């Protein structure tokens, strides 16, 4: 039986008194890539925040490798290997590219190991190497996304959550980003990828969930999803 | 010639006093966005530690700065756990902390009043003589304070740019949520920043009171001047702040000598207003360019 990386049981949460996620349940098996799609404003980012601990859980449980993590603060979830690769807005704007990357390896105390990982990231993103001394607030959207992914790679975490990696990027850059995501599996085999639409996910995801109005209303393999074009049309307008 | 030297020396004395008061305040304001008006308590703490060490228990001057360092460290830690921890997570931290720190400043002042009394005590950690240059005296106290300003400034800059602690403090101040996602314990880092602040602030308290006496509200003046200096120099720029401290010191003393002592401070305020009219982000403050 495959090991469960992440298990969500009846997760309910929101902001203030506004409930955003209602009774979500899902399982991510070790070594698999799971995609979550859904229209904007229906809880995708809230789910990411609830998993990484930036907002608290109202009801339900979250398990990472069979250990409950729903009561842990965000930084302790990172220690357990759950790494979030946020959208481009969660960078450190007044630091250089290299300082941002080094903070991705904050929990690594072995200096040689750190520089080995840094070289590895620069090997993947030559653009970041060119701009290593540049202040990150001056980077373009695509460069920020690369930085965000590179910073996540520095941790070599057990499982990664990618929050809309293609958002706001030119199609050519999205291709590059997805090539890199496919390569991520060698470092961190279990991925949870959030996207607005399934186009890019179809090639890499094992299972796709459709999140609408805070609930999972459908899940299945990419080929099953292709057969359900009516459903995609209804919920996502494609 | 000796009038020029006179202005130069007293400008140096006043400037290094302003600079020393602004050092620690700039650290918190520039990084954590925390305007700490309880700065006055930490300055008084340094003064009373010096008095306690040399005049009450008759210990050597050698122990004053290490003891001030330690007591500031402890006080920063207590301050964090007593006050900051409870309001940091809430919205409007930068405004709430101003009000809370005023309360702490009042509490601190009254505590010193109860413990040590209201009268001004001679702070013994000071040099009494000076260096005579062409008939004008440059006090050793001024030279010492000036050197300490430079040393502390270099130490602070090194900590902030090179050490892991400094890097973490900057990360937390720029984006707390992103810092959490790196595995940084934001609360612990803030406590460490407060301890760093407290230790530097208490040491500067020894220096500020060294040129005068120590009494419960001794830090008030230095705090107000430090505020003015940091705003006019541009927040978060330590070197500019120190430079501005000396510039304003020379300006104030120059005006004092030329037009009489009642014009010194008003002319400094006038200068500040003019600068802010034309450069709202401060003289050396940079406009923030955000690429969206």
PDB file of C-alpha atoms in Angstrom, chain A residues 52 54 74-75 78 84 86 89-95 99 103-104 106-109 137-140 144 151, chain B residues 161 164 166-168 170-172 174-175 177-186 188-189 288-292:
ATOM      1  CA  UNK A  52       1.110  25.881   5.244  1.00  0.00           C
ATOM      2  CA  UNK A  54      -0.553  30.981   7.591  1.00  0.00           C
ATOM      3  CA  UNK A  74       3.773  27.679   9.966  1.00  0.00           C
ATOM      4  CA  UNK A  75       7.511  27.478  10.687  1.00  0.00           C
ATOM      5  CA  UNK A  78       8.335  23.772   7.229  1.00  0.00           C
ATOM      6  CA  UNK A  84       5.105  26.141   0.022  1.00  0.00           C
ATOM      7  CA  UNK A  86       4.088  30.962  -3.082  1.00  0.00           C
ATOM      8  CA  UNK A  89       4.315  38.354  -3.858  1.00  0.00           C
ATOM      9  CA  UNK A  90       5.879  36.471  -0.950  1.00  0.00           C
ATOM     10  CA  UNK A  91       9.496  37.346  -1.607  1.00  0.00           C
ATOM     11  CA  UNK A  92      11.774  39.600   0.437  1.00  0.00           C
ATOM     12  CA  UNK A  93      11.690  42.730  -1.737  1.00  0.00           C
ATOM     13  CA  UNK A  94      14.681  44.617  -0.312  1.00  0.00           C
ATOM     14  CA  UNK A  95      17.085  41.690  -0.335  1.00  0.00           C
ATOM     15  CA  UNK A  99      19.906  36.462   0.078  1.00  0.00           C
ATOM     16  CA  UNK A 103      16.779  32.141   3.385  1.00  0.00           C
ATOM     17  CA  UNK A 104      15.160  29.218   1.575  1.00  0.00           C
ATOM     18  CA  UNK A 106      17.340  28.755   6.596  1.00  0.00           C
ATOM     19  CA  UNK A 107      16.990  25.414   8.365  1.00  0.00           C
ATOM     20  CA  UNK A 108      20.224  24.038   6.875  1.00  0.00           C
ATOM     21  CA  UNK A 109      23.239  24.719   9.072  1.00  0.00           C
ATOM     22  CA  UNK A 137      11.818  44.236  -5.997  1.00  0.00           C
ATOM     23  CA  UNK A 138      13.205  45.113  -9.437  1.00  0.00           C
ATOM     24  CA  UNK A 139      12.737  41.614 -10.888  1.00  0.00           C
ATOM     25  CA  UNK A 140      10.093  40.890 -13.512  1.00  0.00           C
ATOM     26  CA  UNK A 144      10.138  36.394  -9.285  1.00  0.00           C
ATOM     27  CA  UNK A 151      14.000  29.332  -2.949  1.00  0.00           C
TER      28      UNK A 151
ATOM     29  CA  UNK B 161      24.310  42.530   6.830  1.00  0.00           C
ATOM     30  CA  UNK B 164      22.213  35.092  10.293  1.00  0.00           C
ATOM     31  CA  UNK B 166      20.545  40.235  10.974  1.00  0.00           C
ATOM     32  CA  UNK B 167      19.385  38.445   7.863  1.00  0.00           C
ATOM     33  CA  UNK B 168      16.447  36.936   9.744  1.00  0.00           C
ATOM     34  CA  UNK B 170      15.471  41.873   7.852  1.00  0.00           C
ATOM     35  CA  UNK B 171      13.449  39.006   6.411  1.00  0.00           C
ATOM     36  CA  UNK B 172      10.824  39.230   9.145  1.00  0.00           C
ATOM     37  CA  UNK B 174      10.151  42.807   4.985  1.00  0.00           C
ATOM     38  CA  UNK B 175       7.597  40.033   4.862  1.00  0.00           C
ATOM     39  CA  UNK B 177       4.450  35.590   6.165  1.00  0.00           C
ATOM     40  CA  UNK B 178       7.218  34.769   3.721  1.00  0.00           C
ATOM     41  CA  UNK B 179       9.609  34.438   6.665  1.00  0.00           C
ATOM     42  CA  UNK B 180       7.317  31.848   8.264  1.00  0.00           C
ATOM     43  CA  UNK B 181       7.322  29.864   5.014  1.00  0.00           C
ATOM     44  CA  UNK B 182      11.128  29.696   5.245  1.00  0.00           C
ATOM     45  CA  UNK B 183      10.829  28.006   8.630  1.00  0.00           C
ATOM     46  CA  UNK B 184      11.654  31.143  10.602  1.00  0.00           C
ATOM     47  CA  UNK B 185      10.056  31.454  14.020  1.00  0.00           C
ATOM     48  CA  UNK B 186       8.882  35.041  13.659  1.00  0.00           C
ATOM     49  CA  UNK B 188      11.529  34.322  18.440  1.00  0.00           C
ATOM     50  CA  UNK B 189      13.225  36.558  15.881  1.00  0.00           C
ATOM     51  CA  UNK B 288      10.643  53.136  -3.236  1.00  0.00           C
ATOM     52  CA  UNK B 289      10.316  51.767  -6.736  1.00  0.00           C
ATOM     53  CA  UNK B 290       8.049  48.760  -6.984  1.00  0.00           C
ATOM     54  CA  UNK B 291       7.811  46.729 -10.118  1.00  0.00           C
ATOM     55  CA  UNK B 292       4.392  45.176 -10.349  1.00  0.00           C
TER      56      UNK B 292
END
